[in-house]
PDB file of C-alpha atoms in Angstrom:
ATOM      1  CA  MET A 173     106.864 128.340 128.068  1.00 78.00           C
ATOM      2  CA  LEU A 174     109.944 126.198 128.748  1.00 84.00           C
ATOM      3  CA  LEU A 175     109.783 122.441 129.189  1.00 89.00           C
ATOM      4  CA  ASP A 176     112.079 120.844 131.765  1.00 89.00           C
ATOM      5  CA  PHE A 177     114.484 119.369 129.196  1.00 91.00           C
ATOM      6  CA  GLU A 178     114.819 122.783 127.514  1.00 90.00           C
ATOM      7  CA  GLN A 179     116.241 124.461 130.649  1.00 91.00           C
ATOM      8  CA  PRO A 180     119.952 123.873 129.788  1.00 91.00           C
ATOM      9  CA  ILE A 181     119.406 125.393 126.319  1.00 91.00           C
ATOM     10  CA  ALA A 182     117.595 128.398 127.829  1.00 90.00           C
ATOM     11  CA  ALA A 183     120.456 128.919 130.306  1.00 92.00           C
ATOM     12  CA  LEU A 184     123.012 129.089 127.474  1.00 91.00           C
ATOM     13  CA  GLU A 185     120.784 131.389 125.423  1.00 88.00           C
ATOM     14  CA  GLY A 186     120.529 133.670 128.469  1.00 90.00           C
ATOM     15  CA  LYS A 187     124.329 133.797 128.700  1.00 88.00           C
ATOM     16  CA  LEU A 188     124.526 134.594 124.990  1.00 86.00           C
ATOM     17  CA  GLN A 189     122.172 137.560 125.396  1.00 87.00           C
ATOM     18  CA  GLU A 190     124.211 138.825 128.363  1.00 86.00           C
ATOM     19  CA  MET A 191     127.409 138.529 126.338  1.00 82.00           C
ATOM     20  CA  LYS A 192     125.930 140.481 123.415  1.00 82.00           C
ATOM     21  CA  LYS A 193     124.590 143.163 125.760  1.00 83.00           C
ATOM     22  CA  LEU A 194     127.990 143.468 127.463  1.00 77.00           C
ATOM     23  CA  ALA A 195     129.695 143.845 124.087  1.00 75.00           C
ATOM     24  CA  GLU A 196     127.340 146.685 123.118  1.00 77.00           C
ATOM     25  CA  GLU A 197     127.766 148.540 126.398  1.00 78.00           C
ATOM     26  CA  SER A 198     131.532 148.180 126.822  1.00 79.00           C
ATOM     27  CA  GLN A 199     132.586 148.201 123.151  1.00 73.00           C
ATOM     28  CA  VAL A 200     134.631 145.052 123.791  1.00 73.00           C
ATOM     29  CA  ASP A 201     135.102 142.617 120.902  1.00 76.00           C
ATOM     30  CA  VAL A 202     133.643 139.291 122.012  1.00 75.00           C
ATOM     31  CA  SER A 203     132.681 138.082 118.547  1.00 78.00           C
ATOM     32  CA  GLU A 204     134.768 134.896 118.854  1.00 83.00           C
ATOM     33  CA  ALA A 205     133.214 134.007 122.204  1.00 83.00           C
ATOM     34  CA  VAL A 206     129.717 134.748 120.852  1.00 82.00           C
ATOM     35  CA  LYS A 207     130.343 132.551 117.809  1.00 87.00           C
ATOM     36  CA  ALA A 208     131.634 129.704 119.993  1.00 89.00           C
ATOM     37  CA  LEU A 209     128.623 129.937 122.308  1.00 88.00           C
ATOM     38  CA  GLU A 210     126.196 129.995 119.347  1.00 87.00           C
ATOM     39  CA  GLU A 211     127.801 126.815 118.017  1.00 90.00           C
ATOM     40  CA  LYS A 212     127.537 125.220 121.469  1.00 91.00           C
ATOM     41  CA  ILE A 213     123.819 126.111 121.656  1.00 90.00           C
ATOM     42  CA  LYS A 214     123.218 124.737 118.152  1.00 90.00           C
ATOM     43  CA  THR A 215     124.982 121.463 119.017  1.00 92.00           C
ATOM     44  CA  LEU A 216     123.117 121.127 122.320  1.00 93.00           C
ATOM     45  CA  LYS A 217     119.770 121.737 120.584  1.00 92.00           C
ATOM     46  CA  LYS A 218     120.487 119.063 117.969  1.00 92.00           C
ATOM     47  CA  GLU A 219     121.557 116.543 120.623  1.00 93.00           C
ATOM     48  CA  THR A 220     118.590 117.338 122.898  1.00 93.00           C
ATOM     49  CA  TYR A 221     115.850 117.120 120.278  1.00 93.00           C
ATOM     50  CA  ALA A 222     117.410 114.100 118.542  1.00 91.00           C
ATOM     51  CA  ASN A 223     117.332 112.082 121.784  1.00 92.00           C
ATOM     52  CA  LEU A 224     113.968 112.983 123.301  1.00 94.00           C
ATOM     53  CA  THR A 225     112.183 110.330 125.330  1.00 96.00           C
ATOM     54  CA  ARG A 226     108.657 109.346 124.360  1.00 96.00           C
ATOM     55  CA  TRP A 227     107.228 111.357 127.246  1.00 96.00           C
ATOM     56  CA  GLN A 228     109.192 114.432 126.152  1.00 96.00           C
ATOM     57  CA  ARG A 229     107.682 114.078 122.666  1.00 96.00           C
ATOM     58  CA  VAL A 230     104.245 114.012 124.296  1.00 96.00           C
ATOM     59  CA  GLN A 231     105.128 117.213 126.163  1.00 96.00           C
ATOM     60  CA  LEU A 232     106.218 118.902 122.909  1.00 95.00           C
ATOM     61  CA  SER A 233     102.998 117.819 121.167  1.00 96.00           C
ATOM     62  CA  ARG A 234     101.037 119.681 123.857  1.00 95.00           C
ATOM     63  CA  HIS A 235     103.118 122.861 123.845  1.00 95.00           C
ATOM     64  CA  PRO A 236     100.647 125.773 124.170  1.00 93.00           C
ATOM     65  CA  ASP A 237     102.370 127.694 121.366  1.00 95.00           C
ATOM     66  CA  ARG A 238     102.111 124.893 118.794  1.00 96.00           C
ATOM     67  CA  PRO A 239     100.011 125.766 115.734  1.00 97.00           C
ATOM     68  CA  TYR A 240      96.476 124.350 115.861  1.00 97.00           C
ATOM     69  CA  THR A 241      94.198 123.290 113.004  1.00 98.00           C
ATOM     70  CA  LEU A 242      92.900 126.775 112.134  1.00 97.00           C
ATOM     71  CA  ASP A 243      96.458 128.167 112.277  1.00 97.00           C
ATOM     72  CA  TYR A 244      97.579 125.633 109.676  1.00 97.00           C
ATOM     73  CA  ILE A 245      94.520 126.199 107.497  1.00 98.00           C
ATOM     74  CA  GLU A 246      95.055 129.962 107.606  1.00 97.00           C
ATOM     75  CA  GLY A 247      98.773 129.577 106.852  1.00 96.00           C
ATOM     76  CA  ILE A 248      98.375 127.062 104.036  1.00 97.00           C
ATOM     77  CA  THR A 249      95.291 128.299 102.148  1.00 97.00           C
ATOM     78  CA  ASP A 250      94.929 131.344  99.923  1.00 95.00           C
ATOM     79  CA  LYS A 251      91.285 131.587 101.014  1.00 96.00           C
ATOM     80  CA  PHE A 252      89.112 129.532 103.341  1.00 97.00           C
ATOM     81  CA  VAL A 253      85.352 129.281 103.897  1.00 98.00           C
ATOM     82  CA  GLU A 254      84.377 127.579 107.165  1.00 98.00           C
ATOM     83  CA  LEU A 255      81.222 125.457 107.155  1.00 98.00           C
ATOM     84  CA  HIS A 256      79.126 124.777 110.255  1.00 97.00           C
ATOM     85  CA  GLY A 257      76.707 122.285 111.767  1.00 96.00           C
ATOM     86  CA  ASP A 258      75.797 118.616 111.431  1.00 96.00           C
ATOM     87  CA  ARG A 259      72.206 119.433 110.297  1.00 95.00           C
ATOM     88  CA  THR A 260      70.860 117.374 113.208  1.00 93.00           C
ATOM     89  CA  VAL A 261      71.905 118.677 116.642  1.00 93.00           C
ATOM     90  CA  GLY A 262      74.150 121.703 116.305  1.00 94.00           C
ATOM     91  CA  ASP A 263      77.582 123.063 115.520  1.00 97.00           C
ATOM     92  CA  ASP A 264      80.417 121.479 117.514  1.00 97.00           C
ATOM     93  CA  LYS A 265      83.151 124.095 117.969  1.00 97.00           C
ATOM     94  CA  ALA A 266      85.720 121.380 118.752  1.00 97.00           C
ATOM     95  CA  MET A 267      85.542 120.186 115.127  1.00 98.00           C
ATOM     96  CA  VAL A 268      86.125 122.699 112.349  1.00 98.00           C
ATOM     97  CA  GLY A 269      86.041 122.358 108.585  1.00 98.00           C
ATOM     98  CA  GLY A 270      85.461 123.995 105.256  1.00 98.00           C
ATOM     99  CA  PHE A 271      86.746 124.510 101.736  1.00 98.00           C
ATOM    100  CA  GLY A 272      90.163 126.073 101.284  1.00 97.00           C
ATOM    101  CA  GLU A 273      92.132 126.934  98.167  1.00 97.00           C
ATOM    102  CA  VAL A 274      95.789 125.888  97.949  1.00 97.00           C
ATOM    103  CA  ASP A 275      97.682 126.967  94.819  1.00 95.00           C
ATOM    104  CA  GLY A 276      94.452 126.941  92.807  1.00 95.00           C
ATOM    105  CA  ARG A 277      93.309 123.545  94.129  1.00 96.00           C
ATOM    106  CA  SER A 278      90.122 123.405  96.218  1.00 98.00           C
ATOM    107  CA  ILE A 279      90.469 121.141  99.278  1.00 98.00           C
ATOM    108  CA  MET A 280      88.116 120.196 102.110  1.00 98.00           C
ATOM    109  CA  PHE A 281      89.954 120.757 105.399  1.00 98.00           C
ATOM    110  CA  ILE A 282      88.631 119.171 108.603  1.00 98.00           C
ATOM    111  CA  GLY A 283      90.192 118.994 112.066  1.00 98.00           C
ATOM    112  CA  GLN A 284      89.898 119.275 115.811  1.00 98.00           C
ATOM    113  CA  GLN A 285      90.508 122.752 117.224  1.00 97.00           C
ATOM    114  CA  LYS A 286      91.876 123.560 120.679  1.00 97.00           C
ATOM    115  CA  GLY A 287      91.861 126.962 122.362  1.00 94.00           C
ATOM    116  CA  ARG A 288      94.646 129.371 123.328  1.00 93.00           C
ATOM    117  CA  ASN A 289      93.110 130.762 126.524  1.00 94.00           C
ATOM    118  CA  THR A 290      90.549 129.655 129.100  1.00 95.00           C
ATOM    119  CA  LYS A 291      87.568 131.138 127.235  1.00 96.00           C
ATOM    120  CA  GLN A 292      88.619 129.576 123.919  1.00 95.00           C
ATOM    121  CA  ARG A 293      89.340 126.217 125.556  1.00 95.00           C
ATOM    122  CA  GLN A 294      85.843 126.155 127.021  1.00 96.00           C
ATOM    123  CA  LEU A 295      84.338 127.115 123.650  1.00 96.00           C
ATOM    124  CA  ARG A 296      86.368 124.428 121.841  1.00 97.00           C
ATOM    125  CA  ASN A 297      85.876 121.887 124.654  1.00 96.00           C
ATOM    126  CA  PHE A 298      89.675 121.363 124.760  1.00 95.00           C
ATOM    127  CA  GLY A 299      89.544 119.829 121.271  1.00 96.00           C
ATOM    128  CA  MET A 300      87.258 116.990 122.402  1.00 97.00           C
ATOM    129  CA  ALA A 301      84.459 116.567 119.873  1.00 97.00           C
ATOM    130  CA  ASN A 302      80.895 115.469 120.614  1.00 97.00           C
ATOM    131  CA  PRO A 303      78.924 113.156 118.277  1.00 97.00           C
ATOM    132  CA  GLU A 304      77.676 116.181 116.342  1.00 97.00           C
ATOM    133  CA  GLY A 305      81.325 117.076 115.654  1.00 97.00           C
ATOM    134  CA  TYR A 306      81.984 113.715 114.005  1.00 98.00           C
ATOM    135  CA  ARG A 307      78.686 113.928 112.128  1.00 98.00           C
ATOM    136  CA  LYS A 308      79.627 117.402 110.928  1.00 98.00           C
ATOM    137  CA  ALA A 309      82.976 116.018 109.748  1.00 98.00           C
ATOM    138  CA  LEU A 310      81.203 113.241 107.841  1.00 98.00           C
ATOM    139  CA  ARG A 311      78.754 115.699 106.277  1.00 98.00           C
ATOM    140  CA  LEU A 312      81.667 117.785 105.013  1.00 98.00           C
ATOM    141  CA  MET A 313      83.474 114.693 103.695  1.00 98.00           C
ATOM    142  CA  LYS A 314      80.368 113.649 101.768  1.00 98.00           C
ATOM    143  CA  MET A 315      80.078 117.179 100.386  1.00 98.00           C
ATOM    144  CA  ALA A 316      83.709 117.063  99.240  1.00 98.00           C
ATOM    145  CA  GLU A 317      83.055 113.699  97.587  1.00 98.00           C
ATOM    146  CA  LYS A 318      79.968 115.076  95.813  1.00 98.00           C
ATOM    147  CA  PHE A 319      82.013 117.909  94.287  1.00 97.00           C
ATOM    148  CA  GLY A 320      85.108 115.755  93.639  1.00 97.00           C
ATOM    149  CA  ARG A 321      87.345 117.645  96.041  1.00 98.00           C
ATOM    150  CA  PRO A 322      90.183 115.993  98.029  1.00 98.00           C
ATOM    151  CA  ILE A 323      90.038 115.873 101.835  1.00 98.00           C
ATOM    152  CA  VAL A 324      92.765 116.781 104.334  1.00 98.00           C
ATOM    153  CA  THR A 325      92.172 116.147 108.037  1.00 98.00           C
ATOM    154  CA  PHE A 326      94.228 117.569 110.914  1.00 98.00           C
ATOM    155  CA  ILE A 327      94.172 115.443 114.067  1.00 98.00           C
ATOM    156  CA  ASP A 328      94.866 117.054 117.438  1.00 97.00           C
ATOM    157  CA  THR A 329      92.708 115.785 120.305  1.00 97.00           C
ATOM    158  CA  PRO A 330      93.085 114.300 123.792  1.00 95.00           C
ATOM    159  CA  GLY A 331      90.116 112.098 122.846  1.00 94.00           C
ATOM    160  CA  ALA A 332      86.433 112.226 121.982  1.00 95.00           C
ATOM    161  CA  PHE A 333      84.334 113.927 124.683  1.00 95.00           C
ATOM    162  CA  PRO A 334      83.479 111.242 127.298  1.00 93.00           C
ATOM    163  CA  GLY A 335      80.486 113.027 128.879  1.00 94.00           C
ATOM    164  CA  LEU A 336      77.139 111.373 129.588  1.00 96.00           C
ATOM    165  CA  GLU A 337      75.318 113.594 127.074  1.00 95.00           C
ATOM    166  CA  ALA A 338      77.814 112.605 124.352  1.00 96.00           C
ATOM    167  CA  GLU A 339      77.157 108.919 124.992  1.00 95.00           C
ATOM    168  CA  GLU A 340      73.399 109.538 125.004  1.00 96.00           C
ATOM    169  CA  ARG A 341      73.661 111.137 121.560  1.00 95.00           C
ATOM    170  CA  GLY A 342      75.644 108.166 120.187  1.00 96.00           C
ATOM    171  CA  GLN A 343      79.354 108.977 120.440  1.00 96.00           C
ATOM    172  CA  GLY A 344      80.414 105.412 119.618  1.00 96.00           C
ATOM    173  CA  GLU A 345      78.040 105.149 116.676  1.00 97.00           C
ATOM    174  CA  ALA A 346      79.155 108.491 115.225  1.00 97.00           C
ATOM    175  CA  ILE A 347      82.843 107.503 115.287  1.00 97.00           C
ATOM    176  CA  ALA A 348      82.120 103.978 113.971  1.00 97.00           C
ATOM    177  CA  ARG A 349      80.085 105.380 111.080  1.00 97.00           C
ATOM    178  CA  ASN A 350      82.947 107.737 110.184  1.00 98.00           C
ATOM    179  CA  LEU A 351      85.380 104.813 110.061  1.00 97.00           C
ATOM    180  CA  LYS A 352      83.087 102.878 107.732  1.00 97.00           C
ATOM    181  CA  GLU A 353      82.282 105.807 105.468  1.00 98.00           C
ATOM    182  CA  MET A 354      85.869 107.086 105.203  1.00 98.00           C
ATOM    183  CA  PHE A 355      87.000 103.739 103.787  1.00 97.00           C
ATOM    184  CA  MET A 356      84.613 104.196 100.856  1.00 97.00           C
ATOM    185  CA  LEU A 357      85.241 107.854  99.952  1.00 98.00           C
ATOM    186  CA  LYS A 358      85.996 108.181  96.235  1.00 98.00           C
ATOM    187  CA  VAL A 359      88.217 111.247  96.618  1.00 98.00           C
ATOM    188  CA  PRO A 360      91.812 111.328  97.919  1.00 98.00           C
ATOM    189  CA  VAL A 361      92.018 111.517 101.737  1.00 98.00           C
ATOM    190  CA  ILE A 362      95.116 112.685 103.641  1.00 98.00           C
ATOM    191  CA  CYS A 363      95.190 112.542 107.441  1.00 98.00           C
ATOM    192  CA  ILE A 364      97.868 114.440 109.373  1.00 98.00           C
ATOM    193  CA  ILE A 365      98.442 114.215 113.127  1.00 98.00           C
ATOM    194  CA  ILE A 366      99.597 117.707 114.159  1.00 98.00           C
ATOM    195  CA  GLY A 367      99.528 117.290 117.950  1.00 97.00           C
ATOM    196  CA  GLU A 368      97.792 114.683 120.067  1.00 97.00           C
ATOM    197  CA  GLY A 369      96.228 111.639 118.455  1.00 96.00           C
ATOM    198  CA  ALA A 370      94.289 109.959 121.232  1.00 93.00           C
ATOM    199  CA  SER A 371      92.076 106.926 120.843  1.00 90.00           C
ATOM    200  CA  GLY A 372      88.853 106.803 118.808  1.00 93.00           C
ATOM    201  CA  GLY A 373      88.602 110.570 119.029  1.00 95.00           C
ATOM    202  CA  ALA A 374      91.556 110.769 116.652  1.00 97.00           C
ATOM    203  CA  LEU A 375      90.632 107.716 114.587  1.00 96.00           C
ATOM    204  CA  GLY A 376      87.195 109.194 113.817  1.00 97.00           C
ATOM    205  CA  ILE A 377      88.795 111.447 111.166  1.00 98.00           C
ATOM    206  CA  ALA A 378      91.982 109.436 110.510  1.00 97.00           C
ATOM    207  CA  ILE A 379      91.080 106.835 107.878  1.00 97.00           C
ATOM    208  CA  GLY A 380      92.895 107.945 104.749  1.00 97.00           C
ATOM    209  CA  ASP A 381      95.001 107.025 101.744  1.00 98.00           C
ATOM    210  CA  ARG A 382      97.984 108.605 103.462  1.00 98.00           C
ATOM    211  CA  VAL A 383      98.258 108.979 107.248  1.00 98.00           C
ATOM    212  CA  MET A 384     101.141 111.244 108.240  1.00 98.00           C
ATOM    213  CA  MET A 385     102.501 112.448 111.578  1.00 98.00           C
ATOM    214  CA  LEU A 386     104.474 115.564 112.400  1.00 98.00           C
ATOM    215  CA  GLU A 387     107.779 114.683 114.053  1.00 96.00           C
ATOM    216  CA  ASN A 388     106.842 115.659 117.622  1.00 96.00           C
ATOM    217  CA  THR A 389     103.343 114.197 117.879  1.00 97.00           C
ATOM    218  CA  TRP A 390     101.840 111.022 119.313  1.00 97.00           C
ATOM    219  CA  TYR A 391      99.165 108.532 118.267  1.00 97.00           C
ATOM    220  CA  SER A 392      97.812 105.906 120.647  1.00 96.00           C
ATOM    221  CA  VAL A 393      94.750 104.134 121.982  1.00 95.00           C
ATOM    222  CA  ILE A 394      95.195 105.950 125.307  1.00 95.00           C
ATOM    223  CA  SER A 395      97.173 108.855 126.772  1.00 94.00           C
ATOM    224  CA  PRO A 396     100.181 108.069 129.022  1.00 95.00           C
ATOM    225  CA  GLU A 397      98.431 109.617 132.050  1.00 94.00           C
ATOM    226  CA  SER A 398      95.270 107.549 131.598  1.00 94.00           C
ATOM    227  CA  CYS A 399      97.311 104.408 131.016  1.00 95.00           C
ATOM    228  CA  SER A 400      99.289 105.103 134.194  1.00 96.00           C
ATOM    229  CA  SER A 401      96.138 105.702 136.225  1.00 95.00           C
ATOM    230  CA  ILE A 402      94.654 102.356 135.078  1.00 95.00           C
ATOM    231  CA  LEU A 403      97.775 100.222 135.536  1.00 95.00           C
ATOM    232  CA  TRP A 404      99.315 101.878 138.597  1.00 95.00           C
ATOM    233  CA  ARG A 405      96.321 103.764 140.057  1.00 95.00           C
ATOM    234  CA  SER A 406      98.436 106.925 139.788  1.00 95.00           C
ATOM    235  CA  TRP A 407      99.552 109.475 137.177  1.00 92.00           C
ATOM    236  CA  ASN A 408     103.107 109.330 138.536  1.00 94.00           C
ATOM    237  CA  TYR A 409     104.114 106.576 136.102  1.00 96.00           C
ATOM    238  CA  LYS A 410     103.203 108.444 132.916  1.00 95.00           C
ATOM    239  CA  GLU A 411     106.817 108.363 131.647  1.00 96.00           C
ATOM    240  CA  GLN A 412     106.900 104.557 131.947  1.00 96.00           C
ATOM    241  CA  ALA A 413     103.475 104.346 130.319  1.00 96.00           C
ATOM    242  CA  ALA A 414     104.659 106.459 127.373  1.00 96.00           C
ATOM    243  CA  GLU A 415     107.629 104.138 126.853  1.00 96.00           C
ATOM    244  CA  ALA A 416     105.411 101.049 126.975  1.00 96.00           C
ATOM    245  CA  LEU A 417     102.797 102.513 124.607  1.00 96.00           C
ATOM    246  CA  LYS A 418     105.375 103.238 121.868  1.00 95.00           C
ATOM    247  CA  LEU A 419     103.299 106.175 120.660  1.00 96.00           C
ATOM    248  CA  THR A 420     105.739 108.416 118.780  1.00 97.00           C
ATOM    249  CA  ALA A 421     105.848 108.999 115.023  1.00 97.00           C
ATOM    250  CA  THR A 422     108.960 106.796 114.736  1.00 96.00           C
ATOM    251  CA  ASP A 423     107.215 103.957 116.598  1.00 96.00           C
ATOM    252  CA  MET A 424     104.118 104.257 114.417  1.00 96.00           C
ATOM    253  CA  LEU A 425     106.172 104.169 111.209  1.00 96.00           C
ATOM    254  CA  GLN A 426     108.155 101.131 112.382  1.00 95.00           C
ATOM    255  CA  HIS A 427     104.883  99.291 113.039  1.00 93.00           C
ATOM    256  CA  LYS A 428     103.517 100.389 109.620  1.00 93.00           C
ATOM    257  CA  LEU A 429     100.583 102.182 111.230  1.00 96.00           C
ATOM    258  CA  ILE A 430     101.330 105.449 109.391  1.00 97.00           C
ATOM    259  CA  ASP A 431     102.742 106.240 105.958  1.00 97.00           C
ATOM    260  CA  GLY A 432     105.330 108.878 106.807  1.00 97.00           C
ATOM    261  CA  ILE A 433     106.793 111.481 109.157  1.00 98.00           C
ATOM    262  CA  ILE A 434     106.886 115.204 108.389  1.00 98.00           C
ATOM    263  CA  LYS A 435     109.969 116.888 109.853  1.00 97.00           C
ATOM    264  CA  GLU A 436     109.479 119.842 112.192  1.00 96.00           C
ATOM    265  CA  PRO A 437     111.846 122.796 112.673  1.00 95.00           C
ATOM    266  CA  LEU A 438     114.492 122.193 115.349  1.00 93.00           C
ATOM    267  CA  GLY A 439     112.760 122.606 118.718  1.00 92.00           C
ATOM    268  CA  GLY A 440     109.257 121.904 117.440  1.00 94.00           C
ATOM    269  CA  ALA A 441     106.620 123.374 115.118  1.00 96.00           C
ATOM    270  CA  HIS A 442     106.009 126.307 117.508  1.00 95.00           C
ATOM    271  CA  THR A 443     109.577 127.627 117.142  1.00 94.00           C
ATOM    272  CA  GLU A 444     109.144 128.433 113.424  1.00 96.00           C
ATOM    273  CA  PRO A 445     105.426 128.118 112.584  1.00 96.00           C
ATOM    274  CA  GLU A 446     105.745 129.790 109.171  1.00 96.00           C
ATOM    275  CA  LYS A 447     108.452 127.329 108.122  1.00 97.00           C
ATOM    276  CA  MET A 448     106.320 124.439 109.393  1.00 97.00           C
ATOM    277  CA  MET A 449     103.382 125.626 107.303  1.00 97.00           C
ATOM    278  CA  ARG A 450     105.515 125.865 104.171  1.00 97.00           C
ATOM    279  CA  VAL A 451     106.773 122.304 104.726  1.00 97.00           C
ATOM    280  CA  LEU A 452     103.230 121.029 105.353  1.00 97.00           C
ATOM    281  CA  LYS A 453     101.823 122.798 102.291  1.00 97.00           C
ATOM    282  CA  LYS A 454     104.537 121.273 100.096  1.00 97.00           C
ATOM    283  CA  GLU A 455     103.857 117.803 101.544  1.00 98.00           C
ATOM    284  CA  ILE A 456     100.083 118.082 101.008  1.00 98.00           C
ATOM    285  CA  ASN A 457     100.543 119.141  97.374  1.00 97.00           C
ATOM    286  CA  LYS A 458     103.021 116.304  96.763  1.00 98.00           C
ATOM    287  CA  LEU A 459     100.724 113.664  98.271  1.00 98.00           C
ATOM    288  CA  LEU A 460      97.667 114.916  96.394  1.00 98.00           C
ATOM    289  CA  ASP A 461      99.590 114.863  93.111  1.00 97.00           C
ATOM    290  CA  GLU A 462     100.438 111.194  93.788  1.00 97.00           C
ATOM    291  CA  LEU A 463      96.912 110.194  94.849  1.00 97.00           C
ATOM    292  CA  GLU A 464      95.096 111.941  92.024  1.00 96.00           C
ATOM    293  CA  GLU A 465      96.984 109.717  89.549  1.00 96.00           C
ATOM    294  CA  ILE A 466      95.257 106.635  91.013  1.00 97.00           C
ATOM    295  CA  GLU A 467      91.760 105.595  89.933  1.00 97.00           C
ATOM    296  CA  PRO A 468      89.114 106.005  92.706  1.00 97.00           C
ATOM    297  CA  GLU A 469      88.292 102.254  92.878  1.00 97.00           C
ATOM    298  CA  GLU A 470      91.983 101.372  93.154  1.00 97.00           C
ATOM    299  CA  ARG A 471      92.492 104.034  95.834  1.00 97.00           C
ATOM    300  CA  ILE A 472      89.622 102.579  97.893  1.00 97.00           C
ATOM    301  CA  MET A 473      91.026  99.048  97.602  1.00 97.00           C
ATOM    302  CA  GLN A 474      94.505 100.209  98.641  1.00 97.00           C
ATOM    303  CA  ARG A 475      92.987 102.049 101.611  1.00 97.00           C
ATOM    304  CA  ILE A 476      91.040  98.975 102.764  1.00 96.00           C
ATOM    305  CA  GLU A 477      94.021  96.637 102.298  1.00 95.00           C
ATOM    306  CA  LYS A 478      96.348  98.973 104.203  1.00 96.00           C
ATOM    307  CA  PHE A 479      94.164  99.155 107.304  1.00 95.00           C
ATOM    308  CA  SER A 480      93.159  95.476 107.102  1.00 93.00           C
ATOM    309  CA  ALA A 481      96.829  94.465 107.278  1.00 92.00           C
ATOM    310  CA  MET A 482      97.398  96.350 110.557  1.00 92.00           C
ATOM    311  CA  GLY A 483      97.806  94.131 113.591  1.00 83.00           C
ATOM    312  CA  VAL A 484      97.810  90.902 111.583  1.00 77.00           C
ATOM    313  CA  VAL A 485     100.092  88.210 113.046  1.00 76.00           C
ATOM    314  CA  GLN A 486     101.311  85.388 110.815  1.00 76.00           C
ATOM    315  CA  GLU A 487     102.681  82.285 112.539  1.00 79.00           C
ATOM    316  CA  ASN A 488     105.201  79.970 110.841  1.00 75.00           C
TER     317      ASN A 488
END
């Protein structure tokens, strides 16, 4: 799938393929022309992806070929055992989790899971968790704490499920309880936004010692489309809404709302998923090595102080 801003790159890549095919068929030496065109494509790619608008970053974060939570878990872990259910209502397929082993270290992985096709999207509810999903996540976090295992969460959701039945079962309470409990976890907690980070649905598993964002992801109280529909009564102003929301990884880091940005391969995580997984695995190991050196009580205090300082305005 090509996004609108990728069309010029695709056009040049098409010409490159034609040139290579012509060289094979006619035995004409066009190596210099091929090399020049490859350099032009490389330069155009760098310029394009270095100057993306906020809305274009949102589009990249939603690319259907981007790796999802289970893709990352499968790519990062040597073995993984998925755990199910909240022990109260049922098993929410939009929220997945379980123990995984990474270079001999046992980690509790938790995250929202989207689907690749219509059937999977219905099963996973488009990555929108119900209250039982957040309660399942909390159950797994408490289990990890009991066994002294670090926690890594992957955030990728358009928001918590807004249905009537979700509200009846206590959607707000489930998310609020997660926020409270995550502050007090005695084990290291790393939260990584791998796609969309929308509203309380994202925040429900995003209280951690280190909150990281992949380069082409977004994190905001509301999606650009929803913001546009509220302010302008139309989705047609989503680009303006994205600019106003300042929702990219760079914006979040500038406002000290996250702790770091993880670089993606040129063109996005979906262009070289294996490379992205290697980078992510290295980053997780590095962060855990840092956090495990800190005493649990000190880690909790740092976590509380970090989030308490967000949004504070000091007047002269």
